[in-house]
XYZ file of C-alpha atoms in Angstrom:
354
model
C 10.767 6.045 -7.891
C 12.181 2.509 -7.545
C 11.069 0.282 -4.693
C 13.752 -1.757 -2.914
C 12.626 -4.786 -0.909
C 14.678 -6.688 1.655
C 14.073 -9.809 3.758
C 15.579 -9.355 7.235
C 14.034 -12.115 9.406
C 16.433 -11.305 12.253
C 14.412 -8.107 12.699
C 12.770 -9.052 16.015
C 16.146 -9.808 17.602
C 17.643 -6.580 16.244
C 14.628 -4.709 17.580
C 15.185 -6.216 21.035
C 18.830 -5.109 21.025
C 17.968 -1.557 19.976
C 21.557 -1.149 18.769
C 22.944 0.024 15.431
C 25.772 -2.498 15.552
C 23.955 -5.802 15.871
C 25.182 -9.218 14.730
C 22.346 -11.717 14.327
C 22.823 -15.344 15.395
C 23.724 -17.963 12.799
C 20.103 -19.078 12.393
C 18.989 -15.552 11.511
C 21.822 -15.110 9.032
C 21.046 -18.473 7.461
C 17.357 -17.765 6.974
C 18.116 -14.326 5.554
C 20.525 -15.844 3.024
C 18.440 -18.885 2.059
C 15.109 -17.050 1.686
C 16.441 -13.699 0.448
C 14.417 -14.088 -2.742
C 10.939 -14.145 -1.175
C 10.244 -10.376 -1.557
C 9.908 -11.140 -5.284
C 6.569 -12.764 -4.419
C 5.072 -9.413 -3.360
C 7.237 -7.030 -5.397
C 6.189 -5.518 -8.724
C 8.020 -6.002 -12.010
C 10.990 -3.634 -12.153
C 11.447 -3.449 -8.390
C 14.767 -4.081 -6.617
C 15.467 -6.850 -4.120
C 18.455 -6.182 -1.852
C 20.378 -9.334 -0.918
C 23.654 -10.339 0.699
C 24.549 -12.700 -2.169
C 22.897 -12.002 -5.519
C 24.001 -15.223 -7.188
C 22.711 -17.334 -4.326
C 19.395 -15.447 -4.316
C 18.939 -16.071 -8.042
C 19.732 -19.775 -7.582
C 17.320 -20.198 -4.659
C 14.633 -18.325 -6.616
C 14.828 -20.488 -9.744
C 12.240 -23.130 -8.677
C 9.732 -20.333 -8.056
C 10.423 -18.196 -11.145
C 6.933 -18.855 -12.547
C 5.393 -16.926 -9.636
C 8.007 -14.225 -8.999
C 8.035 -10.630 -10.175
C 10.752 -9.658 -12.655
C 13.065 -7.898 -10.197
C 16.650 -6.686 -10.154
C 18.878 -8.350 -7.568
C 21.370 -5.931 -6.000
C 24.007 -7.076 -3.563
C 24.240 -4.958 -0.421
C 28.034 -4.844 -0.485
C 27.938 -3.440 -4.035
C 27.853 0.107 -2.693
C 28.556 1.741 -6.060
C 25.607 0.081 -7.823
C 23.354 0.664 -4.837
C 24.252 4.343 -4.601
C 23.776 4.811 -8.368
C 20.414 3.066 -8.393
C 19.104 5.094 -5.482
C 20.682 8.514 -6.065
C 17.401 9.936 -7.391
C 15.378 8.399 -4.585
C 14.156 4.987 -3.525
C 11.354 3.572 -1.401
C 12.892 0.952 0.895
C 10.477 -1.729 2.121
C 12.203 -4.243 4.386
C 10.624 -7.033 6.406
C 10.908 -4.720 9.410
C 12.596 -1.455 10.407
C 15.176 -1.394 13.193
C 18.237 0.687 14.053
C 20.679 -1.962 12.806
C 19.096 -2.116 9.349
C 18.961 1.662 9.011
C 22.658 1.864 9.956
C 23.499 -0.896 7.480
C 21.722 0.839 4.593
C 23.348 4.186 5.370
C 26.766 2.498 5.284
C 25.907 0.943 1.922
C 25.258 4.324 0.306
C 21.524 4.942 0.545
C 20.954 8.595 1.348
C 19.305 9.283 4.717
C 16.631 11.321 2.902
C 15.194 8.067 1.587
C 15.183 6.252 4.926
C 13.092 6.723 8.061
C 14.796 8.908 10.646
C 16.357 7.472 13.774
C 13.475 8.980 15.723
C 10.915 7.229 13.527
C 12.648 3.867 13.844
C 12.849 4.403 17.603
C 9.094 4.979 17.639
C 8.580 1.720 15.746
C 10.602 -0.051 18.445
C 8.497 1.545 21.173
C 5.262 0.538 19.430
C 6.607 -3.014 19.029
C 6.949 -3.355 22.816
C 4.394 -5.933 23.982
C 3.026 -3.494 26.556
C 1.715 -1.373 23.671
C -0.870 -4.083 23.074
C -2.291 -3.699 26.611
C -4.560 -0.714 25.780
C -5.382 -2.224 22.366
C -6.583 -5.448 23.985
C -8.615 -3.430 26.483
C -10.252 -1.439 23.664
C -11.107 -4.599 21.748
C -12.515 -6.241 24.869
C -14.730 -3.222 25.564
C -15.971 -2.594 22.027
C -16.284 -6.076 20.494
C -18.668 -8.802 21.610
C -17.544 -12.397 22.062
C -13.897 -11.674 22.874
C -11.714 -12.398 25.907
C -8.279 -11.277 26.993
C -6.405 -9.563 29.802
C -2.818 -8.357 29.922
C -0.726 -6.243 32.297
C 2.796 -4.852 32.288
C 4.857 -5.831 35.349
C 8.040 -4.075 36.517
C 8.627 -5.902 39.833
C 8.813 -9.661 40.367
C 6.662 -9.576 43.494
C 3.743 -8.187 41.459
C 3.303 -11.702 40.116
C 2.129 -12.917 43.541
C -1.254 -11.194 43.229
C -1.622 -12.179 39.568
C -0.991 -15.817 40.455
C -3.735 -15.642 43.072
C -6.073 -13.982 40.559
C -5.418 -16.132 37.503
C -3.750 -19.324 38.726
C -1.813 -20.358 35.621
C -0.373 -17.496 33.582
C 2.038 -16.620 30.773
C 5.018 -14.251 31.023
C 6.401 -12.539 27.915
C 9.505 -10.462 27.320
C 8.719 -7.041 25.774
C 10.723 -7.872 22.628
C 11.468 -11.427 21.541
C 11.307 -13.742 18.542
C 9.445 -16.975 17.712
C 8.306 -17.736 21.232
C 11.789 -17.505 22.770
C 10.772 -14.831 25.247
C 7.612 -16.590 26.445
C 7.294 -18.679 29.615
C 4.314 -20.591 31.056
C 3.741 -20.607 34.817
C 1.822 -23.681 35.957
C 2.496 -22.605 39.535
C 4.025 -19.694 41.419
C 6.563 -19.163 42.869
C 8.795 -21.070 40.467
C 12.584 -20.508 40.844
C 13.533 -20.811 37.164
C 10.734 -18.511 36.091
C 11.590 -15.972 38.782
C 15.122 -15.864 37.413
C 13.816 -15.379 33.864
C 11.532 -12.534 34.988
C 14.306 -10.768 36.941
C 16.692 -11.009 33.988
C 14.167 -9.698 31.465
C 13.157 -6.811 33.737
C 16.836 -5.969 34.218
C 17.510 -5.950 30.465
C 14.234 -4.657 29.028
C 12.535 -2.879 31.941
C 9.411 -5.014 32.346
C 7.536 -8.157 31.394
C 3.997 -8.573 30.102
C 1.790 -11.061 31.940
C -1.544 -12.564 30.979
C -3.731 -15.473 32.105
C -3.300 -18.844 30.443
C -5.992 -19.693 27.904
C -6.735 -23.102 26.405
C -5.955 -22.501 22.751
C -8.007 -24.152 20.025
C -6.391 -22.605 16.952
C -3.988 -19.830 15.916
C -4.679 -17.223 13.272
C -3.902 -13.589 12.479
C -5.219 -10.531 10.710
C -2.921 -8.749 8.262
C -2.978 -5.006 7.556
C -1.072 -2.218 5.824
C -0.600 1.196 7.458
C -0.329 4.261 5.228
C 1.695 6.284 7.747
C -0.944 9.025 7.676
C -3.164 7.578 10.381
C -5.067 4.986 8.343
C -4.697 1.221 7.980
C -6.315 -1.248 5.595
C -7.222 -4.855 6.336
C -5.528 -7.199 3.846
C -6.749 -10.640 4.843
C -6.725 -13.492 7.331
C -3.762 -15.722 8.060
C -4.397 -19.243 9.358
C -1.121 -20.693 10.529
C 0.399 -23.407 12.677
C 3.061 -23.107 15.383
C 5.106 -25.601 17.403
C 6.349 -24.374 20.794
C 5.632 -20.831 19.682
C 7.682 -21.116 16.477
C 6.063 -20.606 13.084
C 5.685 -23.775 10.977
C 3.342 -23.028 8.093
C 0.298 -21.270 6.581
C -2.871 -22.428 4.885
C -3.197 -20.943 1.388
C -6.875 -20.353 0.688
C -9.399 -17.757 -0.364
C -10.700 -15.310 2.224
C -14.118 -16.951 2.096
C -12.614 -20.379 2.834
C -10.661 -18.987 5.779
C -13.690 -17.165 7.122
C -15.794 -20.308 6.927
C -13.188 -22.303 8.813
C -13.194 -19.727 11.617
C -16.986 -19.442 11.565
C -17.276 -22.772 13.398
C -15.750 -20.999 16.414
C -16.318 -17.240 16.065
C -19.167 -15.045 14.853
C -18.026 -13.458 11.578
C -19.505 -10.105 12.600
C -17.124 -10.186 15.574
C -14.188 -10.789 13.224
C -15.207 -7.881 11.022
C -15.660 -5.560 14.000
C -12.263 -6.509 15.434
C -10.589 -5.887 12.054
C -12.226 -2.455 11.851
C -11.174 -1.496 15.392
C -7.570 -2.637 14.882
C -7.283 -0.688 11.629
C -8.465 2.442 13.428
C -6.276 2.054 16.506
C -3.008 0.800 15.015
C -3.365 3.053 11.981
C -3.437 5.973 14.400
C -0.335 4.680 16.231
C 1.623 4.559 12.976
C 0.943 8.130 11.919
C 4.204 9.876 11.094
C 6.462 6.950 11.959
C 5.567 3.779 10.056
C 4.254 3.004 6.605
C 3.957 -0.647 5.705
C 2.518 -4.026 6.619
C 1.710 -5.262 10.097
C -0.107 -8.219 11.604
C -2.029 -8.994 14.771
C -1.817 -12.565 16.052
C -4.996 -13.978 17.552
C -6.358 -17.278 18.786
C -9.610 -19.071 19.403
C -9.797 -20.286 23.004
C -12.070 -22.690 24.837
C -14.374 -20.961 27.319
C -17.345 -22.234 29.358
C -18.458 -25.113 27.130
C -17.844 -23.031 24.031
C -15.311 -20.840 22.236
C -14.209 -17.214 22.354
C -11.886 -14.976 20.355
C -8.675 -13.666 21.885
C -8.237 -10.704 19.509
C -4.693 -9.601 20.329
C -2.053 -12.125 21.289
C 0.638 -9.984 19.690
C 1.076 -6.994 17.378
C 3.855 -7.386 14.784
C 4.708 -3.984 13.329
C 6.432 -5.525 10.311
C 5.682 -7.854 7.423
C 4.674 -11.331 8.573
C 4.533 -14.825 7.116
C 0.803 -14.190 6.861
C 1.525 -11.416 4.362
C 3.754 -13.857 2.459
C 0.888 -16.368 2.390
C -1.489 -13.710 1.038
C 1.000 -12.817 -1.709
C 1.484 -16.489 -2.602
C -2.255 -17.073 -2.729
C -2.586 -14.244 -5.238
C 0.404 -15.416 -7.295
C -0.297 -19.150 -7.414
C -4.099 -18.856 -7.727
C -5.035 -22.053 -5.962
C -2.220 -24.276 -7.204
C -1.075 -24.892 -3.619
C -2.832 -25.322 -0.279
C -0.030 -25.054 2.277
C 3.121 -22.957 2.679
C 5.830 -24.227 5.009
C 9.308 -23.130 6.041
C 11.539 -26.143 6.685
C 15.078 -26.295 8.054
C 16.780 -29.311 6.515
C 20.448 -30.245 6.030
C 21.540 -26.788 7.171
C 19.307 -24.924 4.718
C 16.028 -23.066 5.155
C 13.559 -24.044 2.458
C 10.227 -22.686 1.366
C 7.834 -25.527 0.548
C 4.491 -25.250 -1.205
C 2.211 -28.267 -0.987
C -0.992 -29.135 -2.840
């Protein structure tokens, strides 16, 4: 059965909308068009990559052809070809599943038998709500040594009064958001602009998630794949850099090199235990509704003259740039050290640096 891959980086915004008819902003459309070829890094020879513009995807892929799988590019608006190619079945593996993408693929001629049901996609949206990570963080804090982290879901603005007294500085997050856009830092409370943000998010999305502010030392993530049957498998570490919450780039290295870099801050047994617990917990969440990659963002924080692991900043129930970095590391075999995504002269570019 053919496998059809698709890069839909506007996924988080579509997930937040929850609507079938969703139009992504210009930035999301631009990134999707400019980097449409990147599934060929993790695809297998003979797979399909679904794109909005096949000729453009081929052109953007040319500099990377040495490391790409031999795939077939199929344009989404070519409904006849798409329907023919998938009439006997297809496994669709997008960046992330949301109602808008499912609706789009149905319109383009892919039979509903080969897509997740609306109920399954709705469950993915529910599991992607930031409040879902509250019990996961609690489990990790209880069962793993050397970790820190608290998080609560808040449905009324005045609940922040007691949290401000408890924590002092804190961070407020919208349930669904993208690249740090739904995150606000509270240096003090009350704060008029932040109160307005909280009221608006609660009105639109039902709640906010609040956690104490931690002094971050470094970002990283763990990457997994869920089998949809209740199990998940750890794939590797992702060491990345952000600016104002937005992804900038990844370090391409072996797992041993990444582990040794983190070992200066965190006991490696703690890392292994956290990976095992996440695979158990999130694998169980995904049973019957989601099969595919996911990532858990983490950070090392400064605590009491030393360091501690915050094991669950965010759960991304989709493919992540960390998964891309793992695929590139396997493909390029040490030829490059850094992967970056750069926006320059109106174009999103993938850069690999030695």
